[in-house]
Tab-separated table of C-alpha atoms in Angstrom:
chain	number	residue	atom	x	y	z
A	1	MET	CA	84.714	103.820	128.585
A	2	VAL	CA	87.271	105.646	126.357
A	3	ASP	CA	90.786	104.443	125.571
A	4	VAL	CA	93.313	106.361	123.469
A	5	VAL	CA	96.190	105.360	121.198
A	6	LEU	CA	98.843	107.997	120.773
A	7	GLY	CA	102.168	108.317	118.980
A	8	SER	CA	104.987	109.031	121.419
A	9	GLN	CA	107.767	110.077	119.061
A	10	TRP	CA	107.776	111.840	115.628
A	11	GLY	CA	105.077	109.647	114.049
A	12	ASP	CA	105.221	106.413	111.994
A	13	GLU	CA	105.346	104.351	115.211
A	14	GLY	CA	102.729	101.854	114.039
A	15	LYS	CA	99.651	103.196	115.757
A	16	GLY	CA	97.282	101.776	113.116
A	17	LYS	CA	98.473	98.234	113.847
A	18	LEU	CA	97.655	98.538	117.544
A	19	VAL	CA	94.220	100.001	116.723
A	20	ASP	CA	93.675	97.065	114.410
A	21	LEU	CA	94.646	94.629	117.161
A	22	LEU	CA	92.328	96.344	119.710
A	23	VAL	CA	89.379	97.247	117.494
A	24	ASP	CA	87.417	94.028	118.017
A	25	HIS	CA	87.020	95.125	121.689
A	26	TYR	CA	85.429	98.412	120.848
A	27	ASP	CA	82.155	99.691	119.393
A	28	ILE	CA	83.442	102.977	118.036
A	29	VAL	CA	86.815	104.228	116.745
A	30	ALA	CA	87.266	108.033	116.457
A	31	ARG	CA	89.848	110.374	114.934
A	32	CYS	CA	90.319	113.619	116.837
A	33	ALA	CA	92.905	115.736	114.955
A	34	GLY	CA	94.910	116.149	111.794
A	35	GLY	CA	93.837	115.342	108.276
A	36	ASN	CA	95.014	113.227	105.389
A	37	ASN	CA	98.580	114.175	106.325
A	38	ALA	CA	98.493	111.176	108.660
A	39	GLY	CA	99.243	107.651	107.572
A	40	HIS	CA	98.449	104.193	109.004
A	41	THR	CA	98.903	100.908	107.172
A	42	ILE	CA	96.994	97.781	108.145
A	43	VAL	CA	97.295	94.342	106.532
A	44	VAL	CA	94.208	92.123	106.732
A	45	ASP	CA	94.138	88.658	105.091
A	46	GLY	CA	97.151	89.693	102.974
A	47	ILE	CA	95.467	92.934	101.736
A	48	LYS	CA	97.147	96.218	102.599
A	49	TYR	CA	94.952	99.158	103.518
A	50	ASP	CA	96.402	102.639	103.797
A	51	PHE	CA	94.429	104.961	106.065
A	52	HIS	CA	95.085	108.700	105.947
A	53	MET	CA	91.926	110.528	106.943
A	54	LEU	CA	89.542	107.702	107.721
A	55	PRO	CA	89.615	105.877	111.046
A	56	SER	CA	91.267	102.444	110.668
A	57	GLY	CA	88.424	100.918	112.694
A	58	LEU	CA	86.716	100.488	109.319
A	59	VAL	CA	88.500	97.152	109.025
A	60	ASN	CA	86.168	95.790	111.664
A	61	LYS	CA	82.743	95.345	110.107
A	62	HIS	CA	80.969	95.750	113.469
A	63	CYS	CA	82.617	99.040	114.412
A	64	LEU	CA	81.301	102.630	113.992
A	65	ASN	CA	83.875	105.238	113.001
A	66	LEU	CA	83.845	108.945	113.579
A	67	ILE	CA	85.893	111.779	112.136
A	68	GLY	CA	85.874	114.404	114.909
A	69	SER	CA	85.614	118.150	115.050
A	70	GLY	CA	89.358	118.617	115.432
A	71	VAL	CA	90.068	116.914	112.097
A	72	VAL	CA	90.325	118.988	108.879
A	73	ILE	CA	88.705	117.356	105.848
A	74	HIS	CA	89.542	117.549	102.198
A	75	VAL	CA	86.226	116.205	100.895
A	76	PRO	CA	87.504	114.890	97.513
A	77	SER	CA	90.260	112.952	99.336
A	78	PHE	CA	87.682	111.607	101.867
A	79	PHE	CA	85.735	109.988	99.025
A	80	LYS	CA	88.817	108.862	97.116
A	81	GLU	CA	90.212	107.081	100.243
A	82	LEU	CA	86.727	105.565	100.937
A	83	GLU	CA	86.462	104.272	97.357
A	84	THR	CA	90.022	102.870	97.432
A	85	ILE	CA	89.419	100.735	100.559
A	86	GLU	CA	86.011	99.625	99.154
A	87	SER	CA	87.692	98.538	95.931
A	88	LYS	CA	89.854	96.184	97.966
A	89	GLY	CA	86.840	94.435	99.371
A	90	LEU	CA	86.084	96.313	102.606
A	91	THR	CA	82.280	96.394	102.525
A	92	GLY	CA	79.659	98.259	104.559
A	93	CYS	CA	81.905	101.200	105.249
A	94	ARG	CA	79.457	103.938	104.346
A	95	SER	CA	76.878	102.871	106.928
A	96	ARG	CA	79.625	102.810	109.628
A	97	LEU	CA	81.336	106.107	108.887
A	98	PHE	CA	80.394	109.478	110.375
A	99	VAL	CA	81.816	113.033	110.072
A	100	SER	CA	81.532	115.880	112.571
A	101	SER	CA	79.518	118.837	111.369
A	102	ARG	CA	82.022	121.091	113.161
A	103	ALA	CA	85.101	119.789	111.281
A	104	HIS	CA	86.801	122.420	109.114
A	105	LEU	CA	87.136	121.983	105.355
A	106	VAL	CA	90.386	121.825	103.366
A	107	PHE	CA	90.145	123.234	99.862
A	108	ASP	CA	92.432	122.817	96.851
A	109	PHE	CA	93.667	126.395	97.308
A	110	HIS	CA	94.769	125.505	100.832
A	111	GLN	CA	97.020	122.791	99.327
A	112	ARG	CA	98.376	125.184	96.690
A	113	THR	CA	99.211	127.842	99.290
A	114	ASP	CA	100.678	125.171	101.608
A	115	LYS	CA	103.447	124.612	99.080
A	116	LEU	CA	103.868	128.364	98.382
A	117	ARG	CA	104.170	128.973	102.182
A	118	GLU	CA	106.770	126.169	102.440
A	119	LEU	CA	108.911	127.869	99.792
A	120	GLU	CA	108.515	131.201	101.602
A	121	LEU	CA	109.512	129.765	105.000
A	122	SER	CA	112.535	127.949	103.574
A	123	GLY	CA	113.669	131.069	101.897
A	124	ALA	CA	113.385	133.051	105.101
A	125	SER	CA	115.236	130.585	107.216
A	126	LYS	CA	118.967	130.918	107.782
A	127	ASP	CA	119.711	127.356	106.724
A	128	GLY	CA	117.187	127.197	103.869
A	129	LYS	CA	115.503	124.155	105.410
A	130	ASN	CA	111.848	123.296	104.753
A	131	ILE	CA	109.399	122.705	107.539
A	132	GLY	CA	108.684	119.381	105.837
A	133	THR	CA	104.930	119.882	105.152
A	134	THR	CA	103.068	117.093	103.363
A	135	GLY	CA	101.519	119.748	101.075
A	136	LYS	CA	98.030	118.509	101.961
A	137	GLY	CA	96.757	121.954	102.986
A	138	ILE	CA	96.534	121.093	106.665
A	139	GLY	CA	98.524	124.086	108.047
A	140	PRO	CA	96.677	126.742	105.966
A	141	THR	CA	93.332	125.190	107.019
A	142	TYR	CA	94.194	125.333	110.671
A	143	SER	CA	95.348	128.911	110.110
A	144	THR	CA	91.931	129.956	108.702
A	145	LYS	CA	90.329	128.065	111.580
A	146	ALA	CA	92.396	130.020	114.115
A	147	SER	CA	91.669	133.338	112.346
A	148	ARG	CA	87.921	132.586	112.439
A	149	SER	CA	87.655	132.746	108.620
A	150	GLY	CA	87.337	129.073	107.821
A	151	LEU	CA	84.444	127.031	106.566
A	152	ARG	CA	83.113	123.980	108.355
A	153	VAL	CA	81.203	120.950	107.251
A	154	HIS	CA	77.870	122.355	108.393
A	155	HIS	CA	78.394	125.446	106.207
A	156	LEU	CA	78.683	123.173	103.205
A	157	ILE	CA	75.628	120.896	103.816
A	158	ASN	CA	73.156	123.420	105.130
A	159	GLU	CA	70.334	123.431	102.591
A	160	ASP	CA	69.748	127.164	103.051
A	161	GLY	CA	73.403	128.033	103.422
A	162	TRP	CA	74.867	127.769	99.890
A	163	GLU	CA	74.876	131.540	99.384
A	164	TYR	CA	76.879	132.028	102.614
A	165	PHE	CA	79.238	129.181	101.672
A	166	GLU	CA	79.904	130.564	98.233
A	167	THR	CA	80.500	134.130	99.552
A	168	GLN	CA	82.932	132.927	102.197
A	169	PHE	CA	84.678	130.591	99.799
A	170	ARG	CA	85.311	133.455	97.328
A	171	ARG	CA	86.447	135.672	100.201
A	172	LEU	CA	88.870	133.002	101.403
A	173	PHE	CA	90.354	132.611	97.996
A	174	GLU	CA	90.726	136.306	97.388
A	175	THR	CA	92.538	136.603	100.695
A	176	ARG	CA	94.965	133.850	99.623
A	177	GLN	CA	95.568	135.671	96.336
A	178	LYS	CA	96.292	138.954	98.102
A	179	ARG	CA	98.742	137.135	100.322
A	180	TYR	CA	100.536	135.012	97.730
A	181	GLY	CA	99.787	136.781	94.441
A	182	GLU	CA	98.066	135.359	91.375
A	183	PHE	CA	98.132	131.560	90.933
A	184	ASP	CA	96.203	129.319	88.565
A	185	TYR	CA	92.944	128.234	90.167
A	186	ASP	CA	89.478	127.807	88.727
A	187	VAL	CA	87.078	129.100	91.438
A	188	GLU	CA	83.914	128.406	89.445
A	189	ALA	CA	84.893	124.788	88.721
A	190	GLU	CA	85.689	124.259	92.415
A	191	LEU	CA	82.325	125.664	93.526
A	192	ASN	CA	80.482	123.512	91.001
A	193	LYS	CA	82.337	120.469	92.347
A	194	TYR	CA	81.236	121.337	95.879
A	195	LYS	CA	77.596	121.634	94.846
A	196	GLN	CA	77.677	117.892	94.209
A	197	LEU	CA	80.024	117.059	97.052
A	198	ARG	CA	77.627	118.670	99.559
A	199	LYS	CA	74.960	116.197	98.544
A	200	ASP	CA	77.361	113.258	98.667
A	201	LEU	CA	78.773	114.188	102.155
A	202	LYS	CA	75.521	115.027	103.905
A	203	PRO	CA	74.480	111.383	104.757
A	204	PHE	CA	77.751	110.997	106.779
A	205	VAL	CA	77.409	114.166	108.880
A	206	VAL	CA	76.434	114.137	112.566
A	207	ASP	CA	76.616	116.409	115.560
A	208	SER	CA	79.709	114.749	117.017
A	209	VAL	CA	79.247	116.229	120.515
A	210	GLU	CA	75.826	114.549	120.779
A	211	PHE	CA	77.223	111.408	119.087
A	212	MET	CA	80.019	111.057	121.609
A	213	HIS	CA	77.949	111.964	124.588
A	214	ASN	CA	75.300	109.370	123.793
A	215	ALA	CA	77.949	106.770	122.966
A	216	ILE	CA	79.738	107.195	126.325
A	217	TYR	CA	76.995	108.031	128.776
A	218	VAL	CA	73.673	106.746	127.334
A	219	ASP	CA	74.608	103.691	125.327
A	220	LYS	CA	77.714	102.807	127.347
A	221	LYS	CA	79.718	102.068	124.264
A	222	ARG	CA	83.400	101.183	124.273
A	223	VAL	CA	85.298	103.934	122.454
A	224	LEU	CA	88.804	103.820	121.093
A	225	ILE	CA	90.393	107.113	120.003
A	226	GLU	CA	93.017	106.965	117.276
A	227	GLY	CA	95.603	109.694	117.535
A	228	ALA	CA	97.290	111.069	114.402
A	229	ASN	CA	100.955	112.113	114.000
A	230	ALA	CA	102.760	112.085	117.387
A	231	LEU	CA	103.697	114.132	120.478
A	232	MET	CA	106.912	115.469	119.019
A	233	LEU	CA	104.881	116.912	116.127
A	234	ASP	CA	102.429	118.723	118.457
A	235	ILE	CA	101.931	122.378	117.743
A	236	ASP	CA	102.689	123.311	121.352
A	237	PHE	CA	104.996	120.605	122.681
A	238	GLY	CA	106.776	119.326	119.570
A	239	THR	CA	110.001	120.527	117.917
A	240	TYR	CA	108.435	123.772	116.788
A	241	PRO	CA	108.367	124.907	113.974
A	242	TYR	CA	109.069	121.461	112.516
A	243	VAL	CA	105.671	120.258	113.671
A	244	THR	CA	102.164	119.804	112.405
A	245	SER	CA	99.453	122.410	112.930
A	246	SER	CA	97.226	120.626	115.483
A	247	SER	CA	97.323	119.262	118.989
A	248	THR	CA	98.503	115.680	118.741
A	249	SER	CA	98.665	115.232	122.569
A	250	ILE	CA	96.091	113.892	124.972
A	251	GLY	CA	94.718	117.422	125.217
A	252	GLY	CA	93.819	117.303	121.515
A	253	VAL	CA	91.710	114.187	122.159
A	254	CYS	CA	89.418	116.173	124.456
A	255	THR	CA	89.207	119.280	122.338
A	256	GLY	CA	88.977	117.417	119.028
A	257	LEU	CA	86.083	115.282	120.081
A	258	GLY	CA	84.383	117.373	122.816
A	259	ILE	CA	84.692	114.763	125.546
A	260	PRO	CA	85.527	115.316	129.224
A	261	PRO	CA	88.999	114.242	130.432
A	262	ASN	CA	87.445	111.951	133.141
A	263	THR	CA	85.970	109.711	130.477
A	264	ILE	CA	89.438	108.519	129.500
A	265	LYS	CA	90.626	105.322	131.127
A	266	ASN	CA	93.681	103.999	129.290
A	267	ILE	CA	96.269	105.955	127.247
A	268	TYR	CA	98.385	103.687	125.125
A	269	GLY	CA	101.685	105.193	123.912
A	270	VAL	CA	103.071	103.613	120.743
A	271	VAL	CA	106.923	103.572	120.652
A	272	LYS	CA	109.138	102.411	117.850
A	273	ALA	CA	112.055	100.348	119.197
A	274	TYR	CA	114.392	102.907	117.645
A	275	THR	CA	113.644	106.466	116.509
A	276	THR	CA	112.653	107.880	113.086
A	277	ARG	CA	111.371	111.132	111.706
A	278	VAL	CA	110.479	112.559	108.343
A	279	GLY	CA	111.398	116.068	107.274
A	280	GLU	CA	113.671	118.613	108.828
A	281	GLY	CA	114.447	119.566	112.385
A	282	PRO	CA	116.966	118.502	115.055
A	283	PHE	CA	117.132	114.779	115.735
A	284	PRO	CA	119.663	114.183	118.621
A	285	THR	CA	120.003	110.400	118.247
A	286	GLU	CA	120.039	110.360	114.443
A	287	GLN	CA	122.693	108.035	112.948
A	288	LEU	CA	124.081	109.452	109.727
A	289	ASN	CA	126.203	106.332	109.156
A	290	ALA	CA	126.020	102.704	108.248
A	291	GLU	CA	123.946	101.871	111.352
A	292	GLY	CA	121.414	104.490	110.374
A	293	GLU	CA	121.263	103.086	106.856
A	294	LYS	CA	120.835	99.605	108.284
A	295	LEU	CA	117.902	100.708	110.416
A	296	GLN	CA	116.370	102.381	107.423
A	297	THR	CA	116.825	99.400	105.118
A	298	ILE	CA	115.685	96.653	107.506
A	299	GLY	CA	112.796	98.805	108.767
A	300	ALA	CA	111.643	99.810	105.231
A	301	GLU	CA	111.473	103.344	106.583
A	302	PHE	CA	109.427	105.310	104.088
A	303	GLY	CA	106.437	107.538	105.011
A	304	VAL	CA	102.970	106.154	104.278
A	305	THR	CA	101.594	109.563	103.252
A	306	THR	CA	104.592	111.212	101.597
A	307	GLY	CA	106.759	108.284	100.494
A	308	ARG	CA	109.749	110.217	101.879
A	309	LYS	CA	112.713	108.347	103.333
A	310	ARG	CA	112.675	108.497	107.084
A	311	ARG	CA	115.717	109.563	109.085
A	312	CYS	CA	116.745	106.872	111.525
A	313	GLY	CA	118.515	106.740	114.850
A	314	TRP	CA	118.726	105.043	118.218
A	315	LEU	CA	115.871	104.989	120.744
A	316	ASP	CA	115.711	108.354	122.543
A	317	LEU	CA	114.435	107.837	126.043
A	318	VAL	CA	114.727	111.612	126.808
A	319	VAL	CA	112.057	112.101	124.167
A	320	LEU	CA	109.930	109.184	125.486
A	321	LYS	CA	110.038	110.438	129.088
A	322	TYR	CA	109.066	113.943	127.953
A	323	SER	CA	106.245	112.469	125.887
A	324	THR	CA	105.123	110.430	128.933
A	325	TRP	CA	105.097	113.533	131.123
A	326	ILE	CA	102.608	115.163	128.763
A	327	ASN	CA	100.437	112.300	127.658
A	328	GLY	CA	100.417	110.195	130.844
A	329	TYR	CA	100.644	106.823	129.180
A	330	THR	CA	99.224	103.919	131.136
A	331	ALA	CA	100.892	101.300	128.919
A	332	LEU	CA	103.339	101.106	125.959
A	333	ASN	CA	103.362	99.281	122.698
A	334	ILE	CA	106.964	98.807	121.507
A	335	THR	CA	106.928	98.280	117.788
A	336	LYS	CA	109.426	96.914	115.217
A	337	LEU	CA	111.592	95.284	117.855
A	338	ASP	CA	112.583	92.740	115.170
A	339	VAL	CA	114.446	95.498	113.236
A	340	LEU	CA	117.104	95.309	115.959
A	341	ASP	CA	117.586	91.512	115.667
A	342	THR	CA	121.036	91.620	114.020
A	343	PHE	CA	122.626	94.449	116.019
A	344	LYS	CA	125.283	93.115	118.376
A	345	GLU	CA	125.000	96.178	120.611
A	346	ILE	CA	122.106	98.659	120.878
A	347	PRO	CA	122.787	102.154	122.227
A	348	VAL	CA	119.902	103.960	123.886
A	349	GLY	CA	119.861	107.745	124.467
A	350	VAL	CA	119.339	108.462	128.164
A	351	LYS	CA	120.578	112.024	128.854
A	352	TYR	CA	121.131	115.363	127.128
A	353	SER	CA	123.881	117.821	128.016
A	354	LEU	CA	124.441	121.301	126.784
A	355	LYS	CA	127.785	123.086	127.363
A	356	GLY	CA	128.711	120.453	129.912
A	357	LYS	CA	125.508	120.770	131.929
A	358	GLU	CA	122.852	118.050	132.080
A	359	LEU	CA	119.395	119.151	130.868
A	360	LYS	CA	116.509	118.163	133.137
A	361	SER	CA	113.918	118.091	130.359
A	362	PHE	CA	113.568	118.179	126.591
A	363	PRO	CA	114.695	121.693	125.439
A	364	GLU	CA	112.080	123.906	123.836
A	365	ASP	CA	114.686	125.943	121.796
A	366	LEU	CA	115.876	124.166	118.684
A	367	LEU	CA	119.134	126.119	118.753
A	368	ASP	CA	119.901	124.334	122.005
A	369	LEU	CA	118.477	121.009	120.857
A	370	GLY	CA	120.752	121.082	117.820
A	371	LYS	CA	123.810	121.396	120.078
A	372	VAL	CA	123.027	118.860	122.790
A	373	GLU	CA	125.350	115.952	123.437
A	374	VAL	CA	123.575	112.672	123.929
A	375	GLU	CA	124.672	110.242	126.644
A	376	TYR	CA	124.053	106.632	125.672
A	377	VAL	CA	123.678	103.372	127.537
A	378	THR	CA	124.738	100.446	125.366
A	379	LEU	CA	122.624	97.295	125.774
A	380	PRO	CA	123.546	93.884	124.402
A	381	GLY	CA	121.680	92.668	121.292
A	382	TRP	CA	120.080	89.245	120.942
A	383	ASN	CA	121.222	88.190	117.502
A	384	THR	CA	118.054	86.132	117.066
A	385	ASP	CA	115.206	86.182	114.548
A	386	ILE	CA	112.185	87.017	116.746
A	387	THR	CA	109.655	87.262	113.897
A	388	LYS	CA	108.313	83.781	114.419
A	389	ILE	CA	107.916	84.061	118.218
A	390	LYS	CA	104.310	83.881	119.310
A	391	GLU	CA	104.568	84.485	123.092
A	392	TYR	CA	106.350	87.093	125.091
A	393	LYS	CA	107.940	84.564	127.357
A	394	ASP	CA	109.827	83.110	124.429
A	395	LEU	CA	111.644	86.330	123.541
A	396	PRO	CA	115.477	86.184	124.039
A	397	ASP	CA	116.581	87.313	127.464
A	398	ASN	CA	118.455	90.329	125.964
A	399	ALA	CA	115.282	91.442	124.154
A	400	LYS	CA	113.335	91.247	127.430
A	401	ALA	CA	116.131	93.230	129.125
A	402	TYR	CA	115.878	95.901	126.445
A	403	LEU	CA	112.132	96.222	127.027
A	404	LYS	CA	112.643	96.199	130.840
A	405	TYR	CA	115.151	99.019	130.534
A	406	ILE	CA	112.507	101.127	128.743
A	407	GLU	CA	109.897	100.345	131.361
A	408	ASP	CA	112.155	101.261	134.266
A	409	PHE	CA	113.374	104.474	132.604
A	410	VAL	CA	109.935	105.945	131.857
A	411	GLY	CA	107.941	104.211	134.652
A	412	VAL	CA	105.295	102.795	132.346
A	413	PRO	CA	104.734	99.084	131.656
A	414	VAL	CA	105.140	97.554	128.176
A	415	GLU	CA	101.983	95.697	127.289
A	416	TRP	CA	102.515	94.831	123.592
A	417	VAL	CA	105.598	94.129	121.574
A	418	GLY	CA	105.654	94.191	117.724
A	419	THR	CA	107.919	91.545	116.189
A	420	GLY	CA	107.222	91.821	112.452
A	421	PRO	CA	105.039	93.402	109.783
A	422	ALA	CA	102.237	90.774	109.766
A	423	ARG	CA	98.949	91.514	111.478
A	424	ASP	CA	99.505	88.800	114.113
A	425	SER	CA	103.125	89.768	114.780
A	426	MET	CA	102.274	91.416	118.112
A	427	LEU	CA	103.009	89.775	121.459
A	428	HIS	CA	100.886	90.602	124.511
A	429	LYS	CA	102.966	90.662	127.673
């Protein structure tokens, strides 16, 4: 049995918290895409753990964790993140963590050229805006993957393959220099570093296709797949080019882990009760006013990975319906509902119009998206502190009505509701 947790908006919805809530019911948690540009925060016994590349199932000491083939891995960051969570008292992680041999490697020069590419793109754009990259080298690594010039984990750890790895590494770096010009980078020091890292990484490496096949079909394990980023950052279906470089949709789950679609049972869409995004790009329901500032302040809206202030706006049900069409959610987790506690009225975006004509779907062209007029339905607030409520039935009627409106609009039931930052601040409907 395979279940999936996916972000339904522009990321930062609180996927890690739902994974943490569910993880006790699963034997394996797997990551399928992205890299350490993702960010999940989980609080256990008052200790905050920030997960970027590692699956957040590591908080469960009985759970195995896999970094799949679709993930791109910066090996030094892999070990740094592992050591950080171990230093906070999370024990036994190394025996429960596995890395796909087919995952591509992120090198420091990818990170350097990521920033150079960002400057190049912003200089070429008419408005001078950045894509909003995290600078972690994710895009350049996926670019080398797509151009069939990248290096994968198995290239690094193969005992007889160092000569090939070194040759390809030098070739990759020389290509970057030809593209971006000379920049300060010590190739020899980097290669020496990887001579040690290959030994350190090898105990974690598995054939992830065999690993997942045996888990699902042979051992009948319960598997939870932890999506990174979110649908609106998908390379194909997001607000291109203000997106990440991987498939963050349900399709990326199958390609990133090598599992058949018919193994997937439940697809849980995580939805923030309002809308946020980090970086540039059109944001139809954004509130550049006191209400937007209030959402940002109460919601403590800063990115886990970048620390950047998140842009805030009202819930956009056009986005959520579009996201549902693609990912096929079977249930929703509405998070941070408590952030809306003090709003007397809560507008919800329900329709886009362009030049007086209603749009039937989310527009693919950002020139159009930047010009749409949003039609709102205004719902009454509940003016009640819901953070201490422990059962769904005890929510204020207006809060239930807000959730019911979401359910009816997208045609997917709400199963969980987040009512505060604490680990146990999640109501099951």
